[in-house]
Each structure stands twice: as C-alpha cells, then as structure tokens.
Short mmCIF file of C-alpha atoms in Angstrom, two decimals:
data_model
loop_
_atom_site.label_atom_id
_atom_site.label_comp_id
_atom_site.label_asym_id
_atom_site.label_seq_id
_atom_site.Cartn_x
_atom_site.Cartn_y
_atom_site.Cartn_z
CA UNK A 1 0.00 0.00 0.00
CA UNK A 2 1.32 3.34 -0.48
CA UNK A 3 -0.05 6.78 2.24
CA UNK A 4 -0.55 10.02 0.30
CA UNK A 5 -0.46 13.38 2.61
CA UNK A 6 -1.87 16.32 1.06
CA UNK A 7 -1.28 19.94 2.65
CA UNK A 8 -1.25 22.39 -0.54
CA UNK A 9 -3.87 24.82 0.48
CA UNK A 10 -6.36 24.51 3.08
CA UNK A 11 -7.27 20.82 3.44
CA UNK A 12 -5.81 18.54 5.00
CA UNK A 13 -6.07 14.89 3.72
CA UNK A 14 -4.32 11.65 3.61
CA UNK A 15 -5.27 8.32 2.07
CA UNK A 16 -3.93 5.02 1.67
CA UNK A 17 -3.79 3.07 -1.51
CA UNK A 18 -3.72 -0.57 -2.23
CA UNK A 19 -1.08 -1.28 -4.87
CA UNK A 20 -2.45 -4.15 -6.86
CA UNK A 21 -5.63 -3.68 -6.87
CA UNK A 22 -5.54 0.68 -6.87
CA UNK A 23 -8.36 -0.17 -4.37
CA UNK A 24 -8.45 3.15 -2.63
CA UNK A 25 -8.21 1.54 1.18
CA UNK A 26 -8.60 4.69 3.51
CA UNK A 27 -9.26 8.36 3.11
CA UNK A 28 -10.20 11.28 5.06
CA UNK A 29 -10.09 15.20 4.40
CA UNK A 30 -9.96 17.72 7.08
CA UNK A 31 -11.22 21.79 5.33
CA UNK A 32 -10.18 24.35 6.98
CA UNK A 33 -13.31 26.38 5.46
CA UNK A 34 -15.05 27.29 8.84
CA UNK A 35 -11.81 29.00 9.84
CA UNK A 36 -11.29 30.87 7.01
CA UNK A 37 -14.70 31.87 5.95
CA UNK A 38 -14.14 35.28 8.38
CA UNK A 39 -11.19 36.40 6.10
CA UNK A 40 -12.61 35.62 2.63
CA UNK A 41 -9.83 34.00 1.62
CA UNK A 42 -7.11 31.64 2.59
CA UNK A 43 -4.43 33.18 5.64
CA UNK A 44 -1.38 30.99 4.51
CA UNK A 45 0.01 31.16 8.68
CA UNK A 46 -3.40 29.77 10.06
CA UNK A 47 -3.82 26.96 7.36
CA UNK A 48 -0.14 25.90 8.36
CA UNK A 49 -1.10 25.77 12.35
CA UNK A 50 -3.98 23.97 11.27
CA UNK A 51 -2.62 21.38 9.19
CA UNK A 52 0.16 20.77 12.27
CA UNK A 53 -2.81 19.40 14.14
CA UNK A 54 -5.67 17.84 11.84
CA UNK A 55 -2.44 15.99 9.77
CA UNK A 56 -1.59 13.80 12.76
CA UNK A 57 -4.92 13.24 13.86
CA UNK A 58 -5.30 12.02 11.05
CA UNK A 59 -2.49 9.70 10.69
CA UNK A 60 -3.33 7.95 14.15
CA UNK A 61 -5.89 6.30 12.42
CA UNK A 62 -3.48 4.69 9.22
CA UNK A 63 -1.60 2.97 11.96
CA UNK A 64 -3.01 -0.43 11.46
CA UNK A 65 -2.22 -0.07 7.33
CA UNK A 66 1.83 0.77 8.52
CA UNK A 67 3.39 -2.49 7.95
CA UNK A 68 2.36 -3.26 4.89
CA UNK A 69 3.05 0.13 3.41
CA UNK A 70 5.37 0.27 0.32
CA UNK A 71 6.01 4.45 -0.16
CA UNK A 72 4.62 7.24 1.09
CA UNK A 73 3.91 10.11 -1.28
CA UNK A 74 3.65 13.78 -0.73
CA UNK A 75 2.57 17.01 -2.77
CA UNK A 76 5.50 19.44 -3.16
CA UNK A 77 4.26 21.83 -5.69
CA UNK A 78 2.89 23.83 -6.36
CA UNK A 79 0.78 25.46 -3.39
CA UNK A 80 1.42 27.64 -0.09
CA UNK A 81 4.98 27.27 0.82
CA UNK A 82 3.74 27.16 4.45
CA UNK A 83 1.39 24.66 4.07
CA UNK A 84 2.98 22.16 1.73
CA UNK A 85 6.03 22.06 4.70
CA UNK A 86 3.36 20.25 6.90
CA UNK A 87 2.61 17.69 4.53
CA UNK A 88 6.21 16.94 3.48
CA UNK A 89 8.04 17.31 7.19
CA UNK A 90 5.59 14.44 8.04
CA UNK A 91 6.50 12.40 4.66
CA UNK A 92 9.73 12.61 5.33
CA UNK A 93 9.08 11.52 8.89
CA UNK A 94 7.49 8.49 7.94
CA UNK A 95 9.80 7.89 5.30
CA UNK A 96 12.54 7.30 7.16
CA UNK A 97 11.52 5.80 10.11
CA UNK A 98 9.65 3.05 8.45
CA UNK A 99 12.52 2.61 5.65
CA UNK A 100 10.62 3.18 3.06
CA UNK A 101 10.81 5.50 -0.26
CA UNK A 102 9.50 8.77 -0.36
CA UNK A 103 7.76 10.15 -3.66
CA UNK A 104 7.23 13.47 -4.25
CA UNK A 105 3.88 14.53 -6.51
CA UNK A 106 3.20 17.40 -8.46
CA UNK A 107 -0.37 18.76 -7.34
CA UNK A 108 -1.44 19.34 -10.88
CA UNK A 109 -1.13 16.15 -12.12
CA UNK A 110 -2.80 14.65 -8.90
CA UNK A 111 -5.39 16.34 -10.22
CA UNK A 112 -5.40 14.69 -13.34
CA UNK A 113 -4.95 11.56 -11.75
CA UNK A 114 -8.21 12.01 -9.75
CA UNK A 115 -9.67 11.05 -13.11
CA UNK A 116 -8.34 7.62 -12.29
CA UNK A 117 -9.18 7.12 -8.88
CA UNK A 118 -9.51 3.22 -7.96
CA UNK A 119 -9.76 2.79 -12.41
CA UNK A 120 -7.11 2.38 -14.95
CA UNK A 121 -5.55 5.16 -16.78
CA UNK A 122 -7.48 6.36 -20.02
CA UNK A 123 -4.60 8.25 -21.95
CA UNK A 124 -4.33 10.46 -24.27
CA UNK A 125 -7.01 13.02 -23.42
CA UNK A 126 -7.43 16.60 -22.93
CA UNK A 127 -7.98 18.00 -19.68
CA UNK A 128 -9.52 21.64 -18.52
CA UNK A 129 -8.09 22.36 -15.06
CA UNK A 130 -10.03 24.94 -13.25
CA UNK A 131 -8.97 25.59 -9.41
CA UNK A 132 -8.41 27.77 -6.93
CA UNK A 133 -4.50 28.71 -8.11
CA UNK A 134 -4.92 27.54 -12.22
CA UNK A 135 -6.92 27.58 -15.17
CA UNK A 136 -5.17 25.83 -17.81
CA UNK A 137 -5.66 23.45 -20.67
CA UNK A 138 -3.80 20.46 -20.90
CA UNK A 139 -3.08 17.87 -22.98
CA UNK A 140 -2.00 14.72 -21.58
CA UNK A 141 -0.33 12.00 -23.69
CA UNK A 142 1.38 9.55 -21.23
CA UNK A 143 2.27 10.02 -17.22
CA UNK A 144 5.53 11.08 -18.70
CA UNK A 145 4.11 13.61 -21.47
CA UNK A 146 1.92 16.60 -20.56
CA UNK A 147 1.63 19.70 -22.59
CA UNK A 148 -0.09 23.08 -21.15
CA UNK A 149 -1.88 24.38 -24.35
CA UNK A 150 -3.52 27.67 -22.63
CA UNK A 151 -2.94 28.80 -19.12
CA UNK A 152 -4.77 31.92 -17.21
CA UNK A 153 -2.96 35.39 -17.70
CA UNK A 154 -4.33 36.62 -14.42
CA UNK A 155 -7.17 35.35 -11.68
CA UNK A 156 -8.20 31.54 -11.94
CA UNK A 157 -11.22 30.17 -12.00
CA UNK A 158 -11.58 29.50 -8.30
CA UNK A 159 -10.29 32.38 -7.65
CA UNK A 160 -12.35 34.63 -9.37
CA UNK A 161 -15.27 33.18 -8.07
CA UNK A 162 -13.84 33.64 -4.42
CA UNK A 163 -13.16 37.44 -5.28
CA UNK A 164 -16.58 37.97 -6.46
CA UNK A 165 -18.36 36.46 -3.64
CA UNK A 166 -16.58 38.24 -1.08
CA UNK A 167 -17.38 41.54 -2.90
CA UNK A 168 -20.86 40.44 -2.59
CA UNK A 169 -20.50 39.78 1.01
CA UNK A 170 -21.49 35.78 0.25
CA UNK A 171 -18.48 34.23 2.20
CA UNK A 172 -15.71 32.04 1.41
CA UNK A 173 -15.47 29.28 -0.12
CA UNK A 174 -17.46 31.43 -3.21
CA UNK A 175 -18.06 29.04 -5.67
CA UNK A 176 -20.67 25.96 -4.58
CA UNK A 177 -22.15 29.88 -2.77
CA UNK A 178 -22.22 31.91 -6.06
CA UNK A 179 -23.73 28.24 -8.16
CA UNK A 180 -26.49 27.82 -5.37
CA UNK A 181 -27.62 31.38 -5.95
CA UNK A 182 -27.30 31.61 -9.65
CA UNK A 183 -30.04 28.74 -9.49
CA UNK A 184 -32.09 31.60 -8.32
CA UNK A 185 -30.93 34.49 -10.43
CA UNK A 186 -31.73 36.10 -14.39
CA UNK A 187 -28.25 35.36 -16.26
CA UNK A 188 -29.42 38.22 -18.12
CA UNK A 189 -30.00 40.95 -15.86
CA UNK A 190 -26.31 42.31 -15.96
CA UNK A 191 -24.38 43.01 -19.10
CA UNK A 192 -20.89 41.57 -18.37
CA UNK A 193 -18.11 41.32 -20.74
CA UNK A 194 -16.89 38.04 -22.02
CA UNK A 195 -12.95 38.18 -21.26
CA UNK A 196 -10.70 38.01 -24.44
CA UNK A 197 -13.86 37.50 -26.40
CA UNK A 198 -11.97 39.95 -29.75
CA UNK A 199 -8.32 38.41 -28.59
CA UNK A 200 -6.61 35.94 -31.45
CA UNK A 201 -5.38 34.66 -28.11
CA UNK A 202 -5.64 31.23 -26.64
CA UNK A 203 -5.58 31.79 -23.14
CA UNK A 204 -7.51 32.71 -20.18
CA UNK A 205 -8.26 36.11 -18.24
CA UNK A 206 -11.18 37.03 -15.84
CA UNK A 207 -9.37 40.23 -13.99
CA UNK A 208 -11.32 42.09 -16.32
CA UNK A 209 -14.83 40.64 -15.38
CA UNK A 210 -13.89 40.71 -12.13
CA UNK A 211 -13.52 44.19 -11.61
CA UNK A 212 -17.26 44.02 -13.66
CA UNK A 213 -18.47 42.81 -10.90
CA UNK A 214 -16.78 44.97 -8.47
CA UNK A 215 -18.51 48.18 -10.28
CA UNK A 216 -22.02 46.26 -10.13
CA UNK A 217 -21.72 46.05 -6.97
CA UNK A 218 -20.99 49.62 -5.99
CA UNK A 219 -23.61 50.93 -8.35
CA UNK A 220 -25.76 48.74 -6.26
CA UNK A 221 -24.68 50.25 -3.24
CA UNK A 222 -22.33 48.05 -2.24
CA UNK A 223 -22.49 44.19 -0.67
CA UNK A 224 -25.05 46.29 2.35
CA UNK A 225 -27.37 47.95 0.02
CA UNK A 226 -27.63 44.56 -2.32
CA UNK A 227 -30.81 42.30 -1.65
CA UNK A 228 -30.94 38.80 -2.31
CA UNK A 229 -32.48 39.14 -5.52
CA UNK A 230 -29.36 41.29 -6.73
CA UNK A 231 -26.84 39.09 -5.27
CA UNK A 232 -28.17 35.62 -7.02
CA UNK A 233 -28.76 37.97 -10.32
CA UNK A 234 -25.59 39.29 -10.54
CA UNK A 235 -23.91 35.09 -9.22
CA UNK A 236 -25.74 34.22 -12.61
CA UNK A 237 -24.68 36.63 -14.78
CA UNK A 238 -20.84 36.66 -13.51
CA UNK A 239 -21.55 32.85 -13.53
CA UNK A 240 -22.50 32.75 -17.57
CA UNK A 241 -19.49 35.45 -18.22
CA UNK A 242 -16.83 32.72 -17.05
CA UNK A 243 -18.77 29.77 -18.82
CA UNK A 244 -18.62 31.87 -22.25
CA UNK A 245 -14.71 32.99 -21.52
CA UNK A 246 -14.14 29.16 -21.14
CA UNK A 247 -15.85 27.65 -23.87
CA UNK A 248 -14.88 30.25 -26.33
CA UNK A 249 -10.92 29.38 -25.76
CA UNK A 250 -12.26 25.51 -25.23
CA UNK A 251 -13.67 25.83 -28.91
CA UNK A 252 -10.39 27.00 -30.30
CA UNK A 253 -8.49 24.51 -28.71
CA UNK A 254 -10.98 21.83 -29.93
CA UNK A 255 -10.84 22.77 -33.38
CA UNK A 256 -7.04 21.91 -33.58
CA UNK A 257 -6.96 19.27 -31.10
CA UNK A 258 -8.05 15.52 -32.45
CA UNK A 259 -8.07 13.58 -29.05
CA UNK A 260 -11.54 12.44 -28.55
CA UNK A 261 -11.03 12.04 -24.93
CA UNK A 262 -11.42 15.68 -22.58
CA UNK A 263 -12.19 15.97 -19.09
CA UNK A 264 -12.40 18.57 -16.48
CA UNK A 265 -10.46 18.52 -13.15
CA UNK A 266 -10.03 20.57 -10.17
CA UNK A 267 -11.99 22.19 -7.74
CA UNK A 268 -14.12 24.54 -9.80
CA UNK A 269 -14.91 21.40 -12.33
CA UNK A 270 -17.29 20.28 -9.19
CA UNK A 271 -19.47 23.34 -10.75
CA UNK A 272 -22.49 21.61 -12.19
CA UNK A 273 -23.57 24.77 -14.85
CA UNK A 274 -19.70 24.56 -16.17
CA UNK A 275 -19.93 20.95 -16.61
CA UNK A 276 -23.18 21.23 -18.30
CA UNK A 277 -21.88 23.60 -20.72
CA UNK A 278 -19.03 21.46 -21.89
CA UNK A 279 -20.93 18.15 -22.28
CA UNK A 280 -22.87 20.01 -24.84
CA UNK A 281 -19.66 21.66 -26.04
CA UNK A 282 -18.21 17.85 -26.38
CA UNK A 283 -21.24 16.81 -28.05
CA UNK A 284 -21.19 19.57 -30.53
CA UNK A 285 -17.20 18.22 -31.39
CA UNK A 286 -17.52 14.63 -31.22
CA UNK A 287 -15.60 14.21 -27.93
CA UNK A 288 -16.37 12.36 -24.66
CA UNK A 289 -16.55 14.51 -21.40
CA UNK A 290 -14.53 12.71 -18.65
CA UNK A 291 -15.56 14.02 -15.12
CA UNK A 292 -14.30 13.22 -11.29
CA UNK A 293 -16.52 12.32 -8.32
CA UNK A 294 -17.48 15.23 -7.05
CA UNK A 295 -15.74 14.48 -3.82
CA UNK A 296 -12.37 14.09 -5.37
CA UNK A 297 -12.75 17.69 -7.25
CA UNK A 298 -11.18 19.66 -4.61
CA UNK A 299 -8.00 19.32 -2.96
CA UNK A 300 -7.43 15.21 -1.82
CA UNK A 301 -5.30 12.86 -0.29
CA UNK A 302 -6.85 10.31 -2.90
CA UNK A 303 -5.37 11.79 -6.40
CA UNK A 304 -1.93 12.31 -4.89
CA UNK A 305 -2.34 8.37 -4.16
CA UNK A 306 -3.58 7.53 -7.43
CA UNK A 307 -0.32 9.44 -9.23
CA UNK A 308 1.60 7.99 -6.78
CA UNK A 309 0.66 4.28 -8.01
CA UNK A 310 2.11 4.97 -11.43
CA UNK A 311 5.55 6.90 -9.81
CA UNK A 312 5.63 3.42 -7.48
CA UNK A 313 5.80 1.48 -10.83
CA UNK A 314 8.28 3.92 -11.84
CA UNK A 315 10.55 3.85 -9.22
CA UNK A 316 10.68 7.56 -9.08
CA UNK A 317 11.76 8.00 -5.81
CA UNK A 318 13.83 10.91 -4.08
CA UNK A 319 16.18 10.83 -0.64
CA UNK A 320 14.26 12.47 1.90
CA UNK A 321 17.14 14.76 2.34
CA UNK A 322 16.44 16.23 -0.68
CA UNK A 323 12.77 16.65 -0.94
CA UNK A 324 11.48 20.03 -0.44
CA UNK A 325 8.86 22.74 -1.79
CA UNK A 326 9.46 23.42 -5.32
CA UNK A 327 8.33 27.12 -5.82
CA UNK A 328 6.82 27.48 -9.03
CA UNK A 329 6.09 30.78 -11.27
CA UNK A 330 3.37 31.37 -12.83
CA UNK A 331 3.62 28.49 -15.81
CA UNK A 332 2.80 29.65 -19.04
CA UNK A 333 2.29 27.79 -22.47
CA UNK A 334 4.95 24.17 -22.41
CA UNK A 335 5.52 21.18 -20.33
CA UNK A 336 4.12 20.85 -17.00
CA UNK A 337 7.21 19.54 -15.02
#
C-alpha cells in the first residue's frame, strides 16, 4: 500500500492506496473552510497551524495499514509554501523511520490523476483544469508527457469566483455559494463582458470581469445595500461570463486538437452549470466529457495516491534529504514539469 499526505492549500487529507488492486483503502479530508470563511480567503500562517494538528490526527488512524506500506507520497508543488512544509516534514518523517521511499507529486497532475481514482488510466485526453491557483488546458499523452496548451494570464477560476463572492459579502469558499444562488438568479440581468472574447489569443483572463463585478456592486450600493435578488442575479450573470470565456478558448483549442477524450479537473470542475456547458460543447465536437466524483474535485489525499501508483511502478523516488517545496512561477504555455 502506499499513504498520500496532502497539505497544498487549506485541506488537509491523507489516504492510503492498495497497490495491486488501486483499491483506494482509507481516506479522510480535514477543510479548513469554517476558519477561514471570516477572512474571505485563505491566511497561509493559520492553514499551516492547522494542518500541524488535523495531519496527525489524522495519521493515528493509518496505523493499522503501517506495515504493509510500500512508499509514502507527498505534494510538493505547487501550493502555499507554508502549508505544503506540513505535509512533506511528516512524509519525510514516515519515510525514514519506516525505511521506506518517499515520492514526491506534483499537485497538478494529482489532479489529473483524480480522473483515475480506484480505475485504470485512459490516456491520451485533454484535460480543462479549473482551481483555486490555475486555469489551464492540458493535454495529456502519457504520465511522462503533458503539454499546457492555454494557461490563465491573471485570476483563476476558483479564484475569481472567491473574489466575487466576497465583494458580494457571500463568504468564502465562493463558488458551490455563487452556483447555489445563480439557481435563483436572471443570467441576463447584468451586461458583463466576455474576457478576451476579440483576442486571437488562446488563453484565459477574468481580472477584467472581475472588476465588472466589483462596479455592479458599488452601483448597487455596495455588498449592504444589495438584496438577495441582486446578489443571485448578478452570481448568474458573472456565472455565464466565465462559462462563455471558457468555452470560447475551449472551442479554439478543440478545433485543432483531435483527441476524442477531454475531461475537467479541479476544484471549480465540481461546478455543475460549467460541466453542463461542456458536455454540450463535447457533443457539438464529437468528444467524450470525462468528469471526477465530485468528492475528489477539490483538494485530496486520494489523487496524490492515485499518481503515486504509477511513480511506485516507476521507481521515481527521491532521498528524503532532498525533498522540499518546489516554488513554481506562474507556468505559461509548455511542459508541465
């Protein structure tokens, strides 16, 4: 069996994975939402103090699976510095005191791996990755092989969402807030421009519509002077803004692309309108839509265990002396390492 920790952001979770069977034996997920839902946002310091003590609560209960653990495998990038040294401190830990190796896993591609959870791999395929940190397009040929054909010039997906839901005074986390009250709201009430929608470019970019919003909202009189029947207009209108931005660059991408296979990953893909949008997109170009469970959409334990299954084949191990955070710039158009 091989443990998983993951500590990137603001959950912490850590699963265990049967080798031969990719039976997915244990799992559990600590959020940190309640905490953080004051701020708006993410505090990098408190999520770290946090994961220190929901990390080995957690692990007290993988004790039993120990001995017949085969590698223990950790997310190192990319993510909050802070946060990601909880996670690999107790990898390395464990590591070495039960003589074991250590493999370090690229959050991103856990992601992509969620796809996969207790299944086989189904490569090639495109893959739309919409979180809290990325929006990107990526095509995926082998475990060893993935391309980033579009990435976001600015706010992500998740994060956009966040934004505009805090400027509306809705609370964090915004999106699964801003979808429940777009159910309720006129898509068409508010004029919002469609990011990029005159740019030759292939790449993403909702600064623009955020600061849309942030005008609505003032001309409303602010999150205090907005009633309920403003808030869930305006969630639907920002909400069909980001669909159009998405599927316009999707469409692009699709015309040039022939994979058959796409799927959507990431937090944001556990947005039921979005996936909606692009089943009818992948109708409309012959392509199958591949989706997650929604419970593996956000931030898991679980994906980092499936990837880890295919690094265990592998043998891509690292010396626990040498595993650290990898900080990673803002990645545009190429490999994703």
């Amino acid at each position: 069996m091989i443990l998983s920790i993951e500590s990137s952001c603001d959950d912490s979770s850590i699963a265990i994975t049967e080798i031969a069977t990719k039976k997915l034996i244990y799992h559990k997920k600590i959020s940190q939402e309640e905490e953080h839902s004051c701020y708006g946002g993410v505090v990098p310091e408190l999520a770290s103090r946090l994961h220190a003590v929901a990390l080995p609560e957690i692990l007290k209960e993988t004790k039993p699976y120990f001995e017949k653990l085969k590698a223990i495998a950790v997310t190192n990038q990319p993510g909050l510095g802070v946060t990601l040294l909880e996670g690999i401190a107790m990898a390395k830990t464990l590591s070495t005191l039960l003589d074991i190796p250590l493999i370090p896993v690229h959050h991103l591609k856990g992601h992509i791996y969620s796809l996969f959870i207790e299944k086989d791999s189904t490569l090639p395929l495109l893959v739309l990755l919409i979180s809290g940190g990325h929006t990107q397009v990526i095509r995926v040929e082998s475990f060893e092989r993935m391309e980033i054909l579009a990435t976001s010039m600015d706010d992500s997906v998740g994060e956009s969402f966040d934004k505009c839901a805090k400027m509306m005074g809705l609370g964090y986390p915004g999106g699964p807030l801003i979808e429940a009250l777009a159910l309720k709201g006129d898509e068409n009430r508010f004029d919002l421009p469609i990011p990029l929608r005159n740019s030759p470019l292939i790449a993403f970019s909702l600064s623009g519509l955020k600061n849309a919003v942030r005008l609505k909202v003032e001309a409303l009189g602010g999150s205090e002077g907005m009633n309920e029947q403003d808030r869930a207009d305006l969630s639907a209108s920002f909400q069909k803004a980001v669909k159009l931005h998405l599927l316009q660059k999707s469409k692009k991408i699709f015309a040039k692309e022939k994979i058959k296979d796409f799927a959507i990953v990431g937090g944001a893909s556990a947005n039921k309108y979005i996936r909606n949008a692009y089943q009818s997109l992948c109708d409309e170009f012959g392509k199958t839509l591949h989706v997650a469970p929604l419970e593996y959409c956000s931030d898991n334990a679980a994906m980092i265990g499936r990837y880890a299954l295919e690094a265990y084949e592998k043998k891509l191990f690292i010396d626990p002396n040498e595993l650290d955070i990898i900080s990673t710039k803002k990645q545009q158009n190429g490999m994703l390492l």
